[in-house]
XYZ file of C-alpha atoms in Angstrom:
372
model
C -0.126 -0.028 -0.120
C 1.330 3.984 -1.200
C -0.120 6.553 -0.034
C -1.330 9.507 -2.576
C -0.632 13.143 -1.959
C -0.623 16.032 -3.949
C 2.886 17.617 -2.236
C 5.632 17.656 -4.914
C 8.526 19.572 -3.478
C 10.337 16.558 -4.359
C 8.368 14.667 -6.548
C 4.515 12.968 -6.101
C 5.002 11.151 -3.177
C 3.869 7.789 -4.119
C 7.282 7.412 -6.496
C 9.230 7.792 -3.283
C 8.796 4.390 -1.399
C 9.922 2.389 -4.166
C 13.027 4.759 -4.505
C 13.816 4.436 -1.085
C 13.508 0.735 -1.602
C 15.059 0.356 -5.354
C 16.899 3.121 -6.261
C 16.753 4.871 -9.123
C 14.247 3.405 -11.358
C 12.068 4.664 -14.588
C 9.242 6.436 -13.105
C 7.042 5.740 -16.529
C 7.615 2.104 -15.834
C 5.694 2.837 -12.520
C 3.229 4.964 -14.342
C 2.381 1.827 -16.813
C 2.441 -0.285 -13.932
C -0.383 1.400 -12.169
C -2.226 2.937 -15.166
C -1.725 0.109 -17.894
C -3.375 -3.414 -17.908
C -2.910 -5.411 -16.111
C -2.707 -3.353 -13.322
C -0.219 -3.497 -10.605
C -1.788 -1.193 -8.561
C -5.062 0.777 -8.495
C -6.086 3.557 -6.559
C -8.455 3.493 -3.665
C -9.072 4.835 -0.057
C -7.288 2.069 1.332
C -5.634 4.374 4.175
C -5.767 7.987 3.028
C -5.845 7.901 -1.133
C -3.624 5.403 -2.064
C -2.477 2.515 -4.614
C -3.197 -1.020 -3.420
C -2.991 -4.409 -5.299
C -6.737 -4.629 -7.241
C -7.373 -7.476 -5.114
C -6.880 -5.081 -1.918
C -9.970 -3.138 -3.141
C -12.230 -5.951 -3.140
C -11.385 -6.756 1.040
C -13.253 -3.485 1.513
C -16.656 -4.568 -0.129
C -18.690 -5.017 3.212
C -17.143 -1.400 4.195
C -18.382 0.325 0.875
C -22.157 0.695 1.758
C -21.270 2.102 5.270
C -18.910 4.868 4.014
C -21.088 5.896 1.340
C -24.369 6.251 3.490
C -22.070 8.087 5.913
C -20.448 10.719 4.165
C -22.503 11.317 1.348
C -25.962 12.012 2.896
C -28.079 10.523 -0.317
C -31.084 10.183 2.094
C -30.835 14.177 2.678
C -34.858 14.517 2.057
C -34.296 18.099 0.517
C -31.751 16.513 -2.241
C -31.763 12.647 -1.937
C -33.596 11.358 -5.240
C -31.794 13.980 -7.338
C -28.384 13.236 -6.022
C -29.109 9.278 -6.522
C -30.338 10.444 -9.768
C -27.296 12.388 -10.553
C -25.152 9.299 -9.586
C -26.846 6.774 -11.587
C -26.451 9.289 -14.653
C -22.825 9.458 -13.946
C -22.720 5.934 -14.295
C -24.313 5.745 -17.369
C -21.777 8.496 -19.016
C -18.973 6.889 -17.779
C -19.706 3.856 -20.297
C -18.758 5.821 -22.684
C -15.461 6.860 -21.765
C -13.625 7.971 -18.215
C -13.508 11.715 -17.166
C -12.578 13.886 -14.556
C -15.325 15.981 -12.087
C -14.986 19.282 -14.038
C -15.387 17.109 -17.317
C -18.535 15.217 -16.543
C -20.082 17.645 -14.930
C -20.572 19.437 -18.392
C -21.119 16.205 -19.867
C -23.970 15.443 -17.065
C -26.274 18.153 -16.695
C -28.516 18.250 -13.862
C -30.668 20.285 -11.706
C -28.872 20.328 -8.030
C -27.060 23.410 -6.698
C -23.465 22.444 -7.769
C -21.824 23.771 -4.331
C -23.625 24.017 -0.685
C -22.989 27.770 0.110
C -23.353 27.221 3.777
C -20.352 24.482 3.743
C -17.556 26.152 6.154
C -14.774 24.078 5.051
C -14.156 22.096 1.559
C -16.897 22.658 -0.884
C -16.893 20.224 -3.335
C -19.262 20.336 -6.541
C -22.405 17.880 -6.153
C -20.779 15.988 -9.237
C -17.426 15.702 -7.311
C -19.421 14.180 -4.393
C -21.553 12.108 -6.424
C -18.405 10.467 -8.163
C -16.215 10.236 -5.018
C -19.544 8.242 -3.433
C -19.290 6.194 -6.359
C -15.601 5.919 -5.833
C -15.526 4.404 -2.545
C -18.552 2.522 -2.929
C -16.718 0.694 -5.606
C -19.087 1.046 -8.239
C -16.542 3.149 -10.135
C -12.912 3.500 -10.292
C -9.926 5.967 -10.740
C -7.985 5.264 -13.943
C -5.419 7.568 -13.531
C -4.327 11.192 -12.645
C -4.467 14.597 -15.109
C -0.907 16.522 -14.929
C -2.935 19.053 -12.338
C -2.947 15.585 -10.187
C -7.472 15.744 -10.723
C -8.867 11.995 -10.640
C -9.740 10.514 -13.627
C -13.089 8.369 -13.434
C -13.965 5.389 -15.097
C -15.682 2.355 -14.246
C -14.138 -0.161 -12.524
C -14.925 -2.819 -14.967
C -12.804 -0.907 -17.355
C -10.333 -0.220 -14.987
C -9.822 -3.744 -12.978
C -12.306 -6.109 -14.715
C -10.677 -8.909 -12.658
C -12.510 -8.052 -9.301
C -15.547 -9.290 -8.681
C -18.800 -6.687 -8.587
C -19.443 -5.138 -5.475
C -21.448 -7.172 -2.934
C -24.349 -4.376 -2.806
C -27.675 -3.469 -3.722
C -28.583 -0.146 -5.494
C -31.891 1.917 -4.921
C -32.938 3.527 -7.337
C -34.248 7.413 -7.979
C -37.370 6.069 -7.510
C -37.128 4.130 -4.289
C -37.806 6.340 -0.990
C -35.843 4.355 0.891
C -32.401 6.103 -1.673
C -28.808 4.248 -1.792
C -27.253 1.334 -1.367
C -27.281 -1.784 1.149
C -24.935 -4.993 1.462
C -25.942 -7.577 -0.408
C -26.478 -11.229 1.269
C -22.845 -11.908 0.371
C -20.910 -14.607 1.735
C -20.373 -13.981 5.466
C -19.423 -16.734 7.925
C -21.888 -17.519 10.360
C -21.642 -15.477 13.490
C -19.157 -12.913 11.757
C -20.390 -9.308 10.604
C -19.362 -8.444 7.298
C -17.266 -6.008 8.763
C -15.556 -8.034 10.513
C -14.680 -10.541 7.313
C -13.246 -7.276 6.042
C -11.054 -6.893 9.078
C -9.463 -10.502 8.909
C -8.652 -9.775 5.487
C -7.540 -6.243 5.808
C -4.997 -7.143 8.858
C -3.983 -10.446 7.007
C -2.721 -8.108 3.993
C -1.594 -5.671 6.590
C 0.511 -8.543 8.729
C 3.308 -9.133 5.834
C 4.078 -5.583 5.280
C 4.349 -4.145 8.935
C 6.231 -7.768 9.831
C 5.335 -6.750 13.465
C 2.878 -4.581 15.072
C 0.696 -3.460 17.931
C -3.153 -3.069 17.375
C -2.700 0.257 16.737
C -0.350 -0.473 13.655
C -2.623 -2.993 12.067
C -5.418 -0.706 12.685
C -3.958 2.056 11.229
C -2.424 0.545 8.289
C -6.151 0.368 6.665
C -7.379 2.799 9.006
C -9.489 0.290 10.909
C -11.535 0.723 13.923
C -9.469 -0.622 16.947
C -12.055 -3.229 18.267
C -12.260 -4.512 15.003
C -8.942 -4.472 14.684
C -8.670 -6.323 17.744
C -10.858 -9.043 16.739
C -9.312 -9.890 13.536
C -6.121 -10.234 15.688
C -7.864 -12.641 17.759
C -8.888 -14.465 15.133
C -5.052 -14.121 12.916
C -3.912 -15.439 16.489
C -6.246 -18.490 16.530
C -5.188 -19.488 13.054
C -1.285 -19.227 13.428
C -0.848 -16.469 10.782
C 0.103 -13.857 13.574
C 2.134 -14.919 16.736
C 1.798 -12.813 20.193
C 5.089 -11.281 20.946
C 6.890 -8.991 23.784
C 8.599 -5.830 22.464
C 10.257 -4.349 25.757
C 7.448 -5.255 27.557
C 4.853 -3.866 24.799
C 2.153 -6.479 23.681
C 2.569 -6.894 19.930
C 1.946 -9.418 16.969
C 4.186 -11.064 14.738
C 3.375 -11.907 11.091
C 4.297 -15.862 11.655
C 6.615 -15.540 8.408
C 8.688 -12.300 8.786
C 12.144 -12.660 9.233
C 14.061 -11.328 12.218
C 17.701 -10.828 10.708
C 20.693 -10.745 13.202
C 21.362 -7.225 11.319
C 19.583 -4.765 8.946
C 21.823 -2.995 6.302
C 19.617 -0.201 4.754
C 20.665 3.501 3.928
C 17.435 5.273 2.484
C 15.802 8.613 2.508
C 11.794 8.042 3.344
C 9.223 10.112 2.469
C 6.862 11.571 4.836
C 4.119 9.707 3.502
C 6.481 6.082 3.266
C 4.803 3.325 4.958
C 7.573 3.046 6.944
C 7.021 6.274 8.278
C 3.426 7.654 8.418
C 2.172 6.017 11.554
C 3.663 8.404 13.691
C 3.251 6.868 16.860
C 5.203 3.337 15.257
C 8.264 4.837 14.651
C 8.219 6.557 18.199
C 7.825 3.093 19.326
C 10.261 1.148 17.462
C 12.830 3.603 16.361
C 12.573 6.232 19.309
C 11.971 8.832 16.902
C 9.670 11.721 17.087
C 8.524 12.745 14.136
C 5.874 15.697 13.260
C 5.220 16.669 9.528
C 5.618 20.296 9.049
C 4.108 21.067 5.927
C 0.917 22.372 7.299
C 2.932 24.303 10.220
C 3.203 28.270 9.701
C 6.650 28.875 8.269
C 7.963 30.652 10.976
C 6.878 27.845 13.313
C 8.775 24.913 11.420
C 11.571 23.319 13.055
C 12.945 21.108 10.546
C 11.778 21.977 7.296
C 8.443 21.889 4.935
C 9.234 18.531 3.232
C 11.017 16.653 5.970
C 12.573 13.441 4.873
C 13.690 10.951 7.972
C 17.237 9.295 7.194
C 17.142 5.668 7.965
C 21.121 4.421 7.884
C 21.090 0.627 9.161
C 18.916 -0.088 11.746
C 18.163 3.571 13.046
C 16.843 6.735 12.137
C 19.748 8.954 12.293
C 18.597 12.437 11.082
C 16.218 14.730 9.130
C 16.615 16.059 5.738
C 14.852 18.778 4.643
C 14.413 18.456 0.841
C 13.692 20.920 -2.336
C 13.944 20.060 -5.376
C 14.660 23.643 -7.550
C 13.646 22.578 -10.708
C 14.124 25.790 -12.748
C 17.818 25.674 -11.085
C 18.441 22.519 -11.865
C 19.144 21.557 -8.245
C 18.104 19.629 -5.173
C 18.454 21.826 -2.023
C 18.636 20.220 1.204
C 19.395 21.055 5.146
C 20.454 17.838 6.951
C 19.913 17.512 10.815
C 21.345 14.852 12.616
C 19.676 12.938 15.692
C 21.516 13.894 18.864
C 25.217 11.683 18.817
C 24.578 11.020 15.197
C 27.488 11.649 12.255
C 25.932 10.397 8.884
C 26.578 12.999 6.976
C 28.621 11.332 3.931
C 26.006 8.810 3.446
C 23.287 11.415 3.670
C 25.192 13.182 0.885
C 25.514 10.084 -1.084
C 21.746 9.506 -1.165
C 20.274 12.860 -1.879
C 23.425 12.778 -5.014
C 21.791 9.357 -6.081
C 17.979 11.207 -5.342
C 19.037 14.389 -7.806
C 20.133 12.097 -10.234
C 17.370 10.334 -10.343
C 15.337 13.661 -10.654
C 16.899 15.004 -13.603
C 18.813 17.778 -11.407
C 22.823 18.193 -12.160
C 23.572 19.781 -8.701
C 23.298 19.081 -4.508
C 23.026 22.143 -2.409
C 23.363 21.258 1.301
C 22.808 23.996 3.141
C 24.826 24.953 6.831
C 23.756 23.176 9.653
C 20.669 24.973 11.535
C 18.834 26.199 8.283
C 15.978 25.048 6.617
C 15.148 25.359 3.231
């Protein structure tokens, strides 16, 4: 699972975990694996917006109806019937070809007010809200992103046709009880559909994490902790997870996780890297207290805007504020060592490799104490 984010101070965040693990690779190759059939990954709200294996999307099949009903208020008595009609019209239109929310707003006329004038925060158009509702519910998919990072929506059958259809019963615009409901499905006796989902998702998170607490397994796919705890119990009974203690902290280890004598690794890690995005986890395992400062006012930043933790051997030893200054062909960096660490040569080697991969000719390392 690789998180997606629009910030590109260095490059789009989903490219960076592959660089951290593989070194320089052709980004066009990753684009083809994600956006051309047969797809290695597809976009879904699996953590935040993220690329996951197509089969992982289906593991959310019981949660889709819950999200759909909770998030998008299609039962609103004022607009409910019109909102469902808009969704149905969008599905029909997408059979003719994919499109962004802006393009589809022009292609599918409707009578709803396009924006909620009283909304205090994010204020998407009705077309965008309808498309996102369909996307969360698995009725449609994201076939890619535009250069402006807008989602391009398409029918799921056109994007990952190998997946089973969503296990949902859809309402119609004439149905007074509008919306979607879980279908009869295939649920084990005595186990709710959501718990079935959780077992499948924790089973996927297990080998990805190797070892974790309840919080770690819950956060990976943003599952409720109580539901995750029950899934862990089921997987412990099956032997897939093994209960262990890490310095007195109760945790569970994936049964096939390898525990080498030593780990030799050097990598700059994006703020949204799977190793990093759960800040509580890296504080527990690495003693590394990390906070992303993208949303912190500039004068209040301690380390910088786009700070990449630096992994060297078995520890996170530095924080590197990095910015690609493309019009100057320069990768600019400010290096902040953790107390007692001295791995400047390894950091600079990694920065040179990152700059070359990005097509930048120079690396500029700022004096100690500065931020980009």
